[in-house]
Short mmCIF file of C-alpha atoms in Angstrom, two decimals:
data_model
loop_
_atom_site.label_atom_id
_atom_site.label_comp_id
_atom_site.label_asym_id
_atom_site.label_seq_id
_atom_site.Cartn_x
_atom_site.Cartn_y
_atom_site.Cartn_z
CA UNK A 1 -45.84 -77.74 -7.83
CA UNK A 2 -42.02 -77.94 -8.50
CA UNK A 3 -39.16 -76.36 -7.66
CA UNK A 4 -37.65 -73.54 -8.99
CA UNK A 5 -33.69 -72.49 -8.60
CA UNK A 6 -31.14 -69.52 -7.99
CA UNK A 7 -27.94 -68.71 -6.15
CA UNK A 8 -27.89 -68.19 -2.06
CA UNK A 9 -25.02 -67.67 0.38
CA UNK A 10 -22.98 -70.16 -2.80
CA UNK A 11 -25.34 -72.92 -2.26
CA UNK A 12 -28.02 -73.65 -4.76
CA UNK A 13 -31.41 -73.14 -3.58
CA UNK A 14 -34.67 -74.48 -3.67
CA UNK A 15 -37.51 -72.34 -3.55
CA UNK A 16 -40.92 -72.83 -5.11
CA UNK A 17 -43.23 -69.49 -6.22
CA UNK A 18 -46.80 -69.71 -6.70
CA UNK A 19 -50.09 -67.80 -6.79
CA UNK A 20 -50.42 -63.78 -6.54
CA UNK A 21 -50.50 -61.35 -3.86
CA UNK A 22 -48.54 -59.47 -1.08
CA UNK A 23 -45.72 -61.83 -0.12
CA UNK A 24 -44.91 -64.35 2.03
CA UNK A 25 -42.45 -66.74 2.95
CA UNK A 26 -42.64 -70.58 3.72
CA UNK A 27 -40.65 -72.11 6.43
CA UNK A 28 -40.14 -75.76 6.95
CA UNK A 29 -40.00 -77.92 9.75
CA UNK A 30 -36.63 -80.12 10.62
CA UNK A 31 -37.44 -83.46 8.93
CA UNK A 32 -39.42 -81.71 5.60
CA UNK A 33 -39.20 -79.29 2.62
CA UNK A 34 -41.24 -77.42 0.92
CA UNK A 35 -42.94 -79.60 -0.96
CA UNK A 36 -44.88 -81.51 1.71
CA UNK A 37 -46.55 -78.19 2.77
CA UNK A 38 -48.28 -78.52 -0.29
CA UNK A 39 -52.27 -78.52 1.12
CA UNK A 40 -51.15 -75.20 3.23
CA UNK A 41 -49.37 -73.06 0.15
CA UNK A 42 -52.57 -74.10 -1.79
CA UNK A 43 -54.82 -72.92 0.32
CA UNK A 44 -51.99 -69.04 1.28
CA UNK A 45 -52.08 -69.49 -3.00
CA UNK A 46 -54.76 -67.93 -3.34
CA UNK A 47 -54.50 -64.54 -1.30
CA UNK A 48 -50.62 -63.92 -1.04
CA UNK A 49 -47.11 -64.62 -3.48
CA UNK A 50 -45.76 -67.85 -1.48
CA UNK A 51 -42.31 -68.63 -1.60
CA UNK A 52 -41.48 -71.40 0.10
CA UNK A 53 -37.78 -71.52 0.52
CA UNK A 54 -36.23 -74.81 1.65
CA UNK A 55 -33.55 -73.91 4.34
CA UNK A 56 -29.23 -75.71 3.65
CA UNK A 57 -29.04 -79.13 3.44
CA UNK A 58 -33.22 -79.80 3.08
CA UNK A 59 -34.68 -80.36 -0.30
CA UNK A 60 -32.54 -79.69 -3.56
CA UNK A 61 -31.02 -76.32 -1.15
CA UNK A 62 -27.40 -77.79 -0.76
CA UNK A 63 -25.93 -78.55 2.67
CA UNK A 64 -23.58 -75.62 3.40
CA UNK A 65 -19.66 -77.23 4.45
CA UNK A 66 -19.61 -75.55 8.11
CA UNK A 67 -22.37 -76.34 10.27
CA UNK A 68 -24.55 -72.63 9.78
CA UNK A 69 -25.99 -71.46 13.07
CA UNK A 70 -29.68 -70.01 13.47
CA UNK A 71 -28.06 -65.88 12.71
CA UNK A 72 -26.82 -68.21 9.72
CA UNK A 73 -29.89 -69.55 8.90
CA UNK A 74 -31.82 -65.94 9.04
CA UNK A 75 -29.16 -64.30 6.91
CA UNK A 76 -29.33 -67.14 4.52
CA UNK A 77 -33.86 -66.00 4.58
CA UNK A 78 -32.27 -62.00 3.93
CA UNK A 79 -29.92 -62.29 1.37
CA UNK A 80 -33.18 -64.63 -0.09
CA UNK A 81 -35.69 -62.35 -0.26
CA UNK A 82 -33.25 -59.90 -1.41
CA UNK A 83 -32.00 -62.11 -4.46
CA UNK A 84 -35.91 -62.35 -5.03
CA UNK A 85 -36.59 -58.56 -4.48
CA UNK A 86 -38.97 -59.19 -1.44
CA UNK A 87 -39.12 -56.00 0.16
CA UNK A 88 -40.85 -56.91 3.12
CA UNK A 89 -43.19 -60.27 4.15
CA UNK A 90 -45.03 -62.11 6.10
CA UNK A 91 -43.19 -65.25 6.90
CA UNK A 92 -44.66 -68.49 8.48
CA UNK A 93 -42.67 -71.13 10.07
CA UNK A 94 -43.83 -74.33 11.41
CA UNK A 95 -41.79 -76.35 13.97
CA UNK A 96 -38.12 -75.71 13.67
CA UNK A 97 -38.41 -73.43 11.06
CA UNK A 98 -40.01 -71.24 13.68
CA UNK A 99 -36.63 -70.49 14.99
CA UNK A 100 -35.40 -69.37 12.26
CA UNK A 101 -38.68 -67.17 11.62
CA UNK A 102 -37.77 -66.10 14.90
CA UNK A 103 -34.49 -64.96 14.98
CA UNK A 104 -35.30 -62.84 11.44
CA UNK A 105 -38.21 -60.97 12.87
CA UNK A 106 -36.32 -60.12 15.70
CA UNK A 107 -33.15 -58.43 13.13
CA UNK A 108 -34.69 -57.11 10.69
CA UNK A 109 -38.35 -56.34 11.78
CA UNK A 110 -38.92 -53.61 8.89
CA UNK A 111 -38.62 -57.26 6.57
CA UNK A 112 -41.59 -59.12 8.57
CA UNK A 113 -45.15 -57.23 7.68
CA UNK A 114 -45.94 -60.50 10.00
CA UNK A 115 -44.94 -63.60 11.89
CA UNK A 116 -47.26 -66.52 12.12
CA UNK A 117 -44.81 -69.50 14.45
CA UNK A 118 -47.28 -72.50 13.74
CA UNK A 119 -46.17 -75.10 16.49
CA UNK A 120 -43.07 -73.62 16.12
CA UNK A 121 -38.98 -73.67 17.87
CA UNK A 122 -38.21 -70.42 19.20
CA UNK A 123 -38.05 -69.91 23.41
CA UNK A 124 -35.81 -71.91 25.31
CA UNK A 125 -36.86 -75.62 26.13
CA UNK A 126 -37.29 -76.51 29.94
CA UNK A 127 -35.38 -79.64 29.90
CA UNK A 128 -32.37 -81.71 28.95
CA UNK A 129 -30.36 -81.46 25.46
CA UNK A 130 -30.81 -85.54 25.90
CA UNK A 131 -34.99 -83.89 26.25
CA UNK A 132 -34.88 -82.22 23.47
CA UNK A 133 -33.26 -84.53 20.56
CA UNK A 134 -34.88 -87.33 22.74
CA UNK A 135 -38.77 -84.88 21.50
CA UNK A 136 -37.04 -84.37 17.86
CA UNK A 137 -35.55 -87.74 16.70
CA UNK A 138 -36.97 -90.37 18.64
CA UNK A 139 -41.10 -88.87 19.56
CA UNK A 140 -41.37 -87.24 16.09
CA UNK A 141 -40.45 -89.52 14.28
CA UNK A 142 -43.19 -92.39 15.95
CA UNK A 143 -45.72 -89.61 16.20
CA UNK A 144 -45.50 -88.88 12.49
CA UNK A 145 -46.07 -92.47 11.68
CA UNK A 146 -48.71 -94.22 14.05
CA UNK A 147 -50.25 -91.03 14.79
CA UNK A 148 -52.22 -89.60 11.53
CA UNK A 149 -53.82 -92.59 9.63
CA UNK A 150 -52.23 -90.83 6.87
CA UNK A 151 -49.03 -91.75 7.54
CA UNK A 152 -49.47 -93.55 4.48
CA UNK A 153 -50.60 -90.99 2.70
CA UNK A 154 -47.50 -88.22 3.57
CA UNK A 155 -45.35 -90.70 3.03
CA UNK A 156 -45.92 -90.97 -0.54
CA UNK A 157 -46.08 -87.32 -0.84
CA UNK A 158 -42.58 -87.00 0.48
CA UNK A 159 -41.02 -89.49 -1.59
CA UNK A 160 -39.56 -91.47 1.33
CA UNK A 161 -39.18 -93.89 2.46
CA UNK A 162 -39.36 -95.03 6.68
CA UNK A 163 -35.01 -95.76 6.90
CA UNK A 164 -34.86 -91.86 4.50
CA UNK A 165 -37.63 -90.32 7.25
CA UNK A 166 -35.77 -91.35 10.04
CA UNK A 167 -32.13 -90.15 9.19
CA UNK A 168 -33.66 -87.16 6.60
CA UNK A 169 -33.23 -84.22 9.17
CA UNK A 170 -29.69 -85.15 10.44
CA UNK A 171 -28.57 -84.42 6.04
CA UNK A 172 -28.57 -81.25 7.31
CA UNK A 173 -26.96 -78.95 9.42
CA UNK A 174 -30.42 -77.33 11.10
CA UNK A 175 -30.96 -79.77 13.75
CA UNK A 176 -27.22 -79.26 15.13
CA UNK A 177 -28.10 -75.16 14.95
CA UNK A 178 -31.36 -75.98 16.89
CA UNK A 179 -29.94 -78.38 19.81
CA UNK A 180 -27.49 -75.32 20.67
CA UNK A 181 -29.79 -72.75 20.43
CA UNK A 182 -32.25 -73.94 22.26
CA UNK A 183 -30.07 -74.64 24.88
CA UNK A 184 -29.85 -70.55 25.00
CA UNK A 185 -32.54 -68.46 27.06
CA UNK A 186 -34.04 -66.19 23.73
CA UNK A 187 -36.47 -64.62 26.51
CA UNK A 188 -35.44 -61.06 26.61
CA UNK A 189 -34.67 -61.29 22.69
CA UNK A 190 -38.56 -62.41 21.57
CA UNK A 191 -40.02 -60.20 24.56
CA UNK A 192 -38.51 -57.24 22.13
CA UNK A 193 -40.05 -58.54 19.42
CA UNK A 194 -42.03 -55.73 17.54
CA UNK A 195 -43.56 -57.42 14.90
CA UNK A 196 -47.14 -58.62 14.61
CA UNK A 197 -47.24 -62.02 15.25
CA UNK A 198 -49.90 -64.80 15.69
CA UNK A 199 -49.18 -68.37 17.80
CA UNK A 200 -50.97 -72.14 15.82
CA UNK A 201 -50.68 -74.87 17.68
CA UNK A 202 -52.43 -77.80 18.72
CA UNK A 203 -53.51 -79.07 22.00
CA UNK A 204 -52.17 -82.27 21.60
CA UNK A 205 -48.32 -80.88 19.85
CA UNK A 206 -45.99 -83.79 21.67
CA UNK A 207 -42.88 -81.62 20.49
CA UNK A 208 -43.40 -78.73 21.36
CA UNK A 209 -46.62 -78.58 24.43
CA UNK A 210 -49.18 -75.98 25.41
CA UNK A 211 -47.00 -75.17 28.27
CA UNK A 212 -44.11 -74.01 25.72
CA UNK A 213 -46.36 -72.43 23.46
CA UNK A 214 -48.28 -70.75 25.99
CA UNK A 215 -45.61 -69.44 28.02
CA UNK A 216 -43.92 -67.93 24.10
CA UNK A 217 -47.60 -66.79 23.32
CA UNK A 218 -47.27 -64.57 26.83
CA UNK A 219 -42.80 -63.78 25.75
CA UNK A 220 -44.37 -61.70 22.77
CA UNK A 221 -45.68 -58.21 23.39
CA UNK A 222 -49.59 -58.39 21.89
CA UNK A 223 -48.99 -61.94 20.26
CA UNK A 224 -52.22 -64.00 19.43
CA UNK A 225 -52.78 -67.16 20.09
CA UNK A 226 -54.91 -70.02 18.73
CA UNK A 227 -55.18 -73.65 19.52
CA UNK A 228 -56.99 -76.40 16.98
CA UNK A 229 -57.22 -80.14 17.51
CA UNK A 230 -54.37 -81.71 16.27
CA UNK A 231 -50.69 -83.26 16.62
CA UNK A 232 -47.50 -81.43 15.58
CA UNK A 233 -48.73 -82.09 11.62
CA UNK A 234 -51.75 -79.89 11.36
CA UNK A 235 -50.35 -77.46 9.59
CA UNK A 236 -49.49 -80.98 7.02
CA UNK A 237 -52.03 -83.30 6.92
CA UNK A 238 -55.37 -80.73 7.76
CA UNK A 239 -55.10 -77.12 7.59
CA UNK A 240 -58.02 -76.98 5.73
CA UNK A 241 -59.99 -78.32 9.13
CA UNK A 242 -59.14 -74.46 10.83
CA UNK A 243 -58.86 -72.32 7.29
CA UNK A 244 -61.84 -70.12 8.08
CA UNK A 245 -61.10 -69.99 11.97
CA UNK A 246 -56.96 -69.02 10.94
CA UNK A 247 -57.63 -66.99 7.76
CA UNK A 248 -58.47 -64.01 9.46
CA UNK A 249 -55.02 -64.27 11.32
CA UNK A 250 -52.96 -64.82 9.17
CA UNK A 251 -54.25 -62.94 5.98
#
């Protein structure tokens, strides 16, 4: 897979486009870019035209000069859709990409066919900013280094060394927006989410635990909730194991 390039909001933007069928946009997590989701993309492309969009500051997409808010990231997605000629799409979002996807779906429900949130941010964590920072930038790197048998393969896939892996999210502004916006109470907005929504979660997620996922699920009207064995990165490292189970909820 290789990136294509376009310009969105004045920023050189990298994205993937593979497969055929109805569109689905993939929004990556905080420590990642779209090529890391190759295993998931290879499953999705059998039924969808997959657009893997690298948000500003991630992958080969240029970092903006100012700090983007979550609304700015949502507007970035909207402008990408317009540039690609996508009138309506499903969105699948992992981790930090979830808060962007949720915000987008609340603001532009007519543009979203289905929202799939995978171990995703999207509502306020019941803890301090310090604990949020700790979970995202201390726990997550440790989990990704030591809790997975395939962590060496993951580094090879990302083309990163350990130092790059730790500092990567700080090169983009999304982490600042997440820390800021996850202190905001989005619950009233999420209750008004009109888009069909599926939540897919690992039962051992250390970043956004199951109690967080259950609360998220209860807030979204008529949402579906599926729990699979795994940690925060199960969707990168082993989506094939659960594909037969989760595919009907995504298609």
